[in-house]
Short mmCIF file of C-alpha atoms in Angstrom, two decimals:
data_model
loop_
_atom_site.label_atom_id
_atom_site.label_comp_id
_atom_site.label_asym_id
_atom_site.label_seq_id
_atom_site.Cartn_x
_atom_site.Cartn_y
_atom_site.Cartn_z
CA UNK A 1 17.21 30.08 18.44
CA UNK A 2 17.71 28.87 14.69
CA UNK A 3 14.24 29.18 13.10
CA UNK A 4 14.06 26.32 10.20
CA UNK A 5 11.02 28.52 9.12
CA UNK A 6 9.18 24.60 9.25
CA UNK A 7 7.47 26.06 11.57
CA UNK A 8 4.80 28.37 9.32
CA UNK A 9 4.39 25.02 6.64
CA UNK A 10 7.51 22.88 6.40
CA UNK A 11 6.92 22.72 2.08
CA UNK A 12 5.64 25.91 1.68
CA UNK A 13 2.77 24.66 -0.90
CA UNK A 14 -0.90 24.97 -0.81
CA UNK A 15 -1.92 22.89 1.91
CA UNK A 16 -5.37 22.05 0.02
CA UNK A 17 -3.79 19.92 -2.54
CA UNK A 18 -2.50 17.37 -0.15
CA UNK A 19 -5.86 16.11 0.98
CA UNK A 20 -8.57 13.97 -0.76
CA UNK A 21 -11.34 15.91 -3.16
CA UNK A 22 -14.23 14.94 -2.02
CA UNK A 23 -17.40 15.74 -4.11
CA UNK A 24 -19.97 17.56 -2.01
CA UNK A 25 -23.89 16.66 -1.37
CA UNK A 26 -26.33 19.36 -1.72
CA UNK A 27 -29.83 18.49 0.24
CA UNK A 28 -31.59 21.32 1.22
CA UNK A 29 -29.40 23.79 0.01
CA UNK A 30 -26.28 22.52 3.18
CA UNK A 31 -23.40 20.47 2.83
CA UNK A 32 -23.74 16.86 3.83
CA UNK A 33 -22.29 16.08 6.70
CA UNK A 34 -19.10 14.57 5.04
CA UNK A 35 -17.90 17.76 3.73
CA UNK A 36 -18.47 19.28 6.86
CA UNK A 37 -16.25 16.54 7.94
CA UNK A 38 -13.66 17.02 5.10
CA UNK A 39 -13.56 20.46 5.63
CA UNK A 40 -13.32 20.38 9.40
CA UNK A 41 -10.09 17.99 9.11
CA UNK A 42 -8.39 20.53 6.09
CA UNK A 43 -8.89 23.11 8.41
CA UNK A 44 -7.11 21.33 11.38
CA UNK A 45 -3.83 20.13 9.59
CA UNK A 46 -3.19 23.29 7.99
CA UNK A 47 -3.38 25.11 11.20
CA UNK A 48 -1.16 22.15 12.66
CA UNK A 49 1.04 24.08 9.76
CA UNK A 50 0.54 27.19 9.50
CA UNK A 51 0.17 28.06 13.58
CA UNK A 52 -0.26 30.63 14.52
CA UNK A 53 -2.22 31.47 11.46
CA UNK A 54 -5.33 33.44 10.61
CA UNK A 55 -8.70 33.38 8.83
CA UNK A 56 -7.45 34.76 5.60
CA UNK A 57 -4.58 32.98 5.12
CA UNK A 58 -6.34 29.77 6.15
CA UNK A 59 -9.05 29.96 3.62
CA UNK A 60 -6.50 30.88 0.92
CA UNK A 61 -4.23 27.52 1.84
CA UNK A 62 -7.32 25.02 1.85
CA UNK A 63 -8.95 26.49 -0.81
CA UNK A 64 -12.48 27.07 1.04
CA UNK A 65 -14.57 30.41 1.54
CA UNK A 66 -13.43 32.85 4.41
CA UNK A 67 -17.53 31.45 6.01
CA UNK A 68 -16.84 28.13 5.85
CA UNK A 69 -13.35 28.46 7.40
CA UNK A 70 -14.70 30.56 9.76
CA UNK A 71 -17.90 27.96 11.15
CA UNK A 72 -15.13 25.17 11.22
CA UNK A 73 -12.44 26.90 13.22
CA UNK A 74 -15.55 28.11 15.44
CA UNK A 75 -16.32 24.03 15.74
CA UNK A 76 -12.78 22.62 16.89
CA UNK A 77 -11.97 25.68 19.21
CA UNK A 78 -15.82 25.10 21.21
CA UNK A 79 -14.75 20.95 21.11
CA UNK A 80 -11.45 21.86 22.10
CA UNK A 81 -9.14 21.34 19.75
CA UNK A 82 -7.80 25.05 18.77
CA UNK A 83 -7.52 28.10 20.39
CA UNK A 84 -7.31 31.55 19.37
CA UNK A 85 -5.04 34.65 20.51
CA UNK A 86 -6.24 37.09 22.85
CA UNK A 87 -4.79 39.58 19.96
CA UNK A 88 -6.55 41.19 16.93
CA UNK A 89 -6.40 40.27 14.49
CA UNK A 90 -7.09 36.49 15.96
CA UNK A 91 -5.16 33.77 15.21
CA UNK A 92 -5.03 30.14 16.02
CA UNK A 93 -3.28 27.14 17.08
CA UNK A 94 -3.77 23.45 18.02
CA UNK A 95 -3.70 23.22 21.54
CA UNK A 96 -3.02 20.11 23.93
CA UNK A 97 -5.67 17.51 22.86
CA UNK A 98 -3.68 17.09 19.45
CA UNK A 99 -1.00 16.20 21.26
CA UNK A 100 -2.97 14.20 23.22
CA UNK A 101 -4.47 12.42 20.50
CA UNK A 102 -2.01 12.05 18.25
CA UNK A 103 0.56 10.42 20.74
CA UNK A 104 -1.82 7.46 20.62
CA UNK A 105 -0.69 6.46 17.78
CA UNK A 106 0.76 3.39 19.19
CA UNK A 107 3.32 2.53 16.23
CA UNK A 108 4.90 6.02 16.12
CA UNK A 109 4.78 5.39 19.92
CA UNK A 110 6.27 2.47 20.52
CA UNK A 111 9.15 3.71 18.72
CA UNK A 112 9.66 7.13 20.40
CA UNK A 113 9.86 5.19 23.41
CA UNK A 114 12.14 2.33 22.03
CA UNK A 115 14.14 4.87 20.26
CA UNK A 116 15.11 7.75 23.32
CA UNK A 117 17.71 6.41 24.96
CA UNK A 118 19.71 6.09 21.99
CA UNK A 119 18.67 9.55 20.58
CA UNK A 120 20.10 10.51 24.34
CA UNK A 121 23.29 8.61 23.98
CA UNK A 122 23.61 10.30 19.75
CA UNK A 123 22.81 13.45 21.32
CA UNK A 124 25.22 13.46 23.44
CA UNK A 125 28.35 12.62 21.29
CA UNK A 126 27.31 14.57 18.48
CA UNK A 127 26.40 18.06 21.00
CA UNK A 128 24.00 18.79 17.78
CA UNK A 129 20.11 18.52 17.80
CA UNK A 130 18.22 14.99 17.08
CA UNK A 131 15.36 14.12 15.08
CA UNK A 132 12.85 11.38 15.15
CA UNK A 133 10.56 10.44 12.05
CA UNK A 134 8.23 8.04 11.26
CA UNK A 135 6.41 7.54 8.29
CA UNK A 136 3.17 9.17 7.01
CA UNK A 137 2.37 8.35 3.10
CA UNK A 138 4.45 10.47 1.02
CA UNK A 139 6.10 12.35 4.06
CA UNK A 140 7.65 11.56 7.48
CA UNK A 141 6.64 13.09 10.57
CA UNK A 142 8.58 14.43 13.33
CA UNK A 143 7.85 12.48 16.38
CA UNK A 144 11.04 13.61 18.55
CA UNK A 145 13.33 16.11 18.97
CA UNK A 146 16.70 16.36 21.13
CA UNK A 147 17.85 19.56 21.52
CA UNK A 148 21.27 20.54 22.09
CA UNK A 149 22.27 23.89 24.49
CA UNK A 150 24.40 25.43 21.65
CA UNK A 151 22.16 29.03 21.27
CA UNK A 152 22.37 28.76 17.73
CA UNK A 153 20.26 25.44 16.58
CA UNK A 154 18.46 23.67 14.03
CA UNK A 155 14.48 23.69 15.28
CA UNK A 156 11.89 21.68 13.53
CA UNK A 157 8.20 21.36 15.07
CA UNK A 158 7.57 18.14 16.60
CA UNK A 159 4.59 17.07 13.77
CA UNK A 160 6.32 19.02 11.01
CA UNK A 161 5.64 17.19 7.58
CA UNK A 162 8.97 16.62 6.24
CA UNK A 163 9.59 15.61 2.42
CA UNK A 164 11.45 12.51 1.64
CA UNK A 165 13.37 14.41 -1.49
CA UNK A 166 14.40 17.43 0.86
CA UNK A 167 15.89 16.30 4.58
CA UNK A 168 18.45 13.60 5.70
CA UNK A 169 15.55 11.81 7.41
CA UNK A 170 14.09 10.93 4.15
CA UNK A 171 17.10 10.66 2.22
CA UNK A 172 17.98 7.96 4.19
CA UNK A 173 14.33 6.22 4.43
CA UNK A 174 14.79 6.01 0.63
CA UNK A 175 17.45 4.18 0.11
CA UNK A 176 16.36 2.04 3.09
CA UNK A 177 13.25 1.33 0.34
CA UNK A 178 12.50 -1.19 -2.15
CA UNK A 179 12.64 0.05 -5.91
CA UNK A 180 9.47 -0.12 -5.98
CA UNK A 181 8.58 2.37 -3.24
CA UNK A 182 11.49 4.22 -4.56
CA UNK A 183 10.27 4.64 -8.60
CA UNK A 184 6.57 5.32 -6.83
CA UNK A 185 7.68 8.45 -5.04
CA UNK A 186 9.73 9.49 -7.84
CA UNK A 187 6.72 9.47 -10.30
CA UNK A 188 5.64 11.88 -7.78
CA UNK A 189 6.53 16.00 -7.86
CA UNK A 190 9.45 16.54 -6.15
CA UNK A 191 8.94 20.34 -5.07
CA UNK A 192 11.49 22.42 -4.40
CA UNK A 193 11.73 23.38 -0.46
CA UNK A 194 15.05 25.42 -1.13
CA UNK A 195 17.76 26.41 -3.89
CA UNK A 196 19.06 23.39 -2.48
CA UNK A 197 16.35 20.65 -3.09
CA UNK A 198 16.92 17.64 -5.17
CA UNK A 199 13.89 17.93 -7.59
CA UNK A 200 15.72 16.06 -10.50
CA UNK A 201 14.42 12.44 -10.76
CA UNK A 202 18.48 11.32 -11.85
CA UNK A 203 19.95 12.74 -9.49
CA UNK A 204 17.71 11.83 -6.65
CA UNK A 205 18.20 7.92 -7.81
CA UNK A 206 21.97 8.65 -7.69
CA UNK A 207 22.40 10.17 -4.31
CA UNK A 208 19.74 7.46 -2.74
CA UNK A 209 22.65 5.02 -4.02
CA UNK A 210 25.07 6.59 -2.48
CA UNK A 211 23.05 6.99 0.72
CA UNK A 212 23.36 2.82 0.50
CA UNK A 213 26.95 2.42 0.12
CA UNK A 214 27.84 5.28 2.86
CA UNK A 215 24.77 4.03 5.05
CA UNK A 216 24.09 7.23 5.76
CA UNK A 217 22.15 10.77 4.43
CA UNK A 218 23.64 14.07 4.23
CA UNK A 219 21.43 16.77 3.45
CA UNK A 220 22.64 20.39 2.79
CA UNK A 221 20.49 22.91 3.11
CA UNK A 222 17.91 20.82 1.30
CA UNK A 223 15.08 21.51 3.65
CA UNK A 224 15.88 25.09 5.20
CA UNK A 225 18.50 27.33 4.44
CA UNK A 226 21.36 27.89 6.84
CA UNK A 227 20.17 24.13 8.32
CA UNK A 228 22.53 20.84 7.36
CA UNK A 229 21.74 17.05 8.49
CA UNK A 230 23.33 13.70 8.44
CA UNK A 231 20.13 10.65 8.68
CA UNK A 232 20.19 6.41 8.53
CA UNK A 233 17.29 5.28 8.18
CA UNK A 234 15.48 2.33 11.22
CA UNK A 235 14.40 -0.42 10.05
CA UNK A 236 12.36 -3.72 11.18
CA UNK A 237 13.23 -7.33 11.57
CA UNK A 238 11.93 -7.13 7.32
CA UNK A 239 14.22 -4.86 6.35
CA UNK A 240 12.25 -2.11 6.01
CA UNK A 241 12.43 1.28 6.39
CA UNK A 242 9.91 2.17 10.04
CA UNK A 243 11.43 5.65 10.38
CA UNK A 244 14.59 7.83 10.29
CA UNK A 245 17.21 9.43 12.80
CA UNK A 246 18.72 12.78 11.53
CA UNK A 247 21.48 14.91 13.33
CA UNK A 248 20.82 18.33 12.45
CA UNK A 249 22.76 21.86 12.97
CA UNK A 250 23.55 25.02 11.45
CA UNK A 251 25.45 24.65 8.57
CA UNK A 252 28.32 26.27 9.89
CA UNK A 253 29.43 24.33 12.01
CA UNK A 254 27.68 20.75 10.13
CA UNK A 255 30.61 20.97 7.65
CA UNK A 256 32.19 18.22 5.40
CA UNK A 257 34.62 17.34 8.11
CA UNK A 258 32.00 16.13 10.46
CA UNK A 259 30.01 14.36 8.02
CA UNK A 260 31.51 10.85 8.34
CA UNK A 261 32.04 11.12 12.54
CA UNK A 262 28.01 12.48 12.96
CA UNK A 263 27.11 9.52 9.92
CA UNK A 264 29.20 6.57 11.39
CA UNK A 265 27.31 8.16 14.93
CA UNK A 266 23.69 8.12 13.60
CA UNK A 267 24.32 4.65 11.89
CA UNK A 268 25.55 3.27 14.96
CA UNK A 269 22.70 4.46 16.71
CA UNK A 270 19.77 3.29 14.07
CA UNK A 271 21.38 -0.08 14.44
CA UNK A 272 21.48 -0.18 18.19
CA UNK A 273 17.66 0.53 17.56
CA UNK A 274 16.95 -1.36 15.29
CA UNK A 275 18.71 -4.91 17.88
CA UNK A 276 16.18 -4.29 20.07
CA UNK A 277 12.95 -4.03 18.04
#
């Protein structure tokens, strides 16, 4: 299986930077309940990105003392959200409770169920891995993946968070977005995921225009080394992007000669999905 490297954190950056900082309220030497809940969610989301992950690595990622992280881990384990390994040193992973709750996100569930028959057709046509991603803040979240039968293949875990500027799905999403949305996105950090990631705002603007003209995006190893993808955005009745679809595979198979064929196929797929939304 071809691993994208995103199983150990899709953005390769300090997870703590992504969370809202809540000013602590200290009463009688104890942290407020609000701080405890925020800490638990920081730990939970970090485990989701980095699993399986140990205490020390988690502590560094979320910027909290080991004692605080350990309390959060034990609490989340007690209520069924996390599970420890049986080996030493202990590492932590999500349970299926997280998937069960996350799958109840109605908009994303509706999009997934609507798109799935068309994604199956696209997978049969291209014989490569198909991804469906939906927006969440400044990122996309992978909500469906159809694997290829090729032994060497792209692999991105469900639930992975995908930077817009570094992925085929994200570039397509930006190209379907308003100028205001794009300007706001470009004002933020464009962190590199590989040495091929577009991190210059002007270059990104030019790329977005190219995607608009050709109807699909191409991302050559901008998210993961050795992986190339083409993508297109799904828009609603108001013309607003609500998700993206991509065809992904090893760069040795996803060569420039395939871009137009796969790009047109993914563009046709999102058009079909749009027609039944």
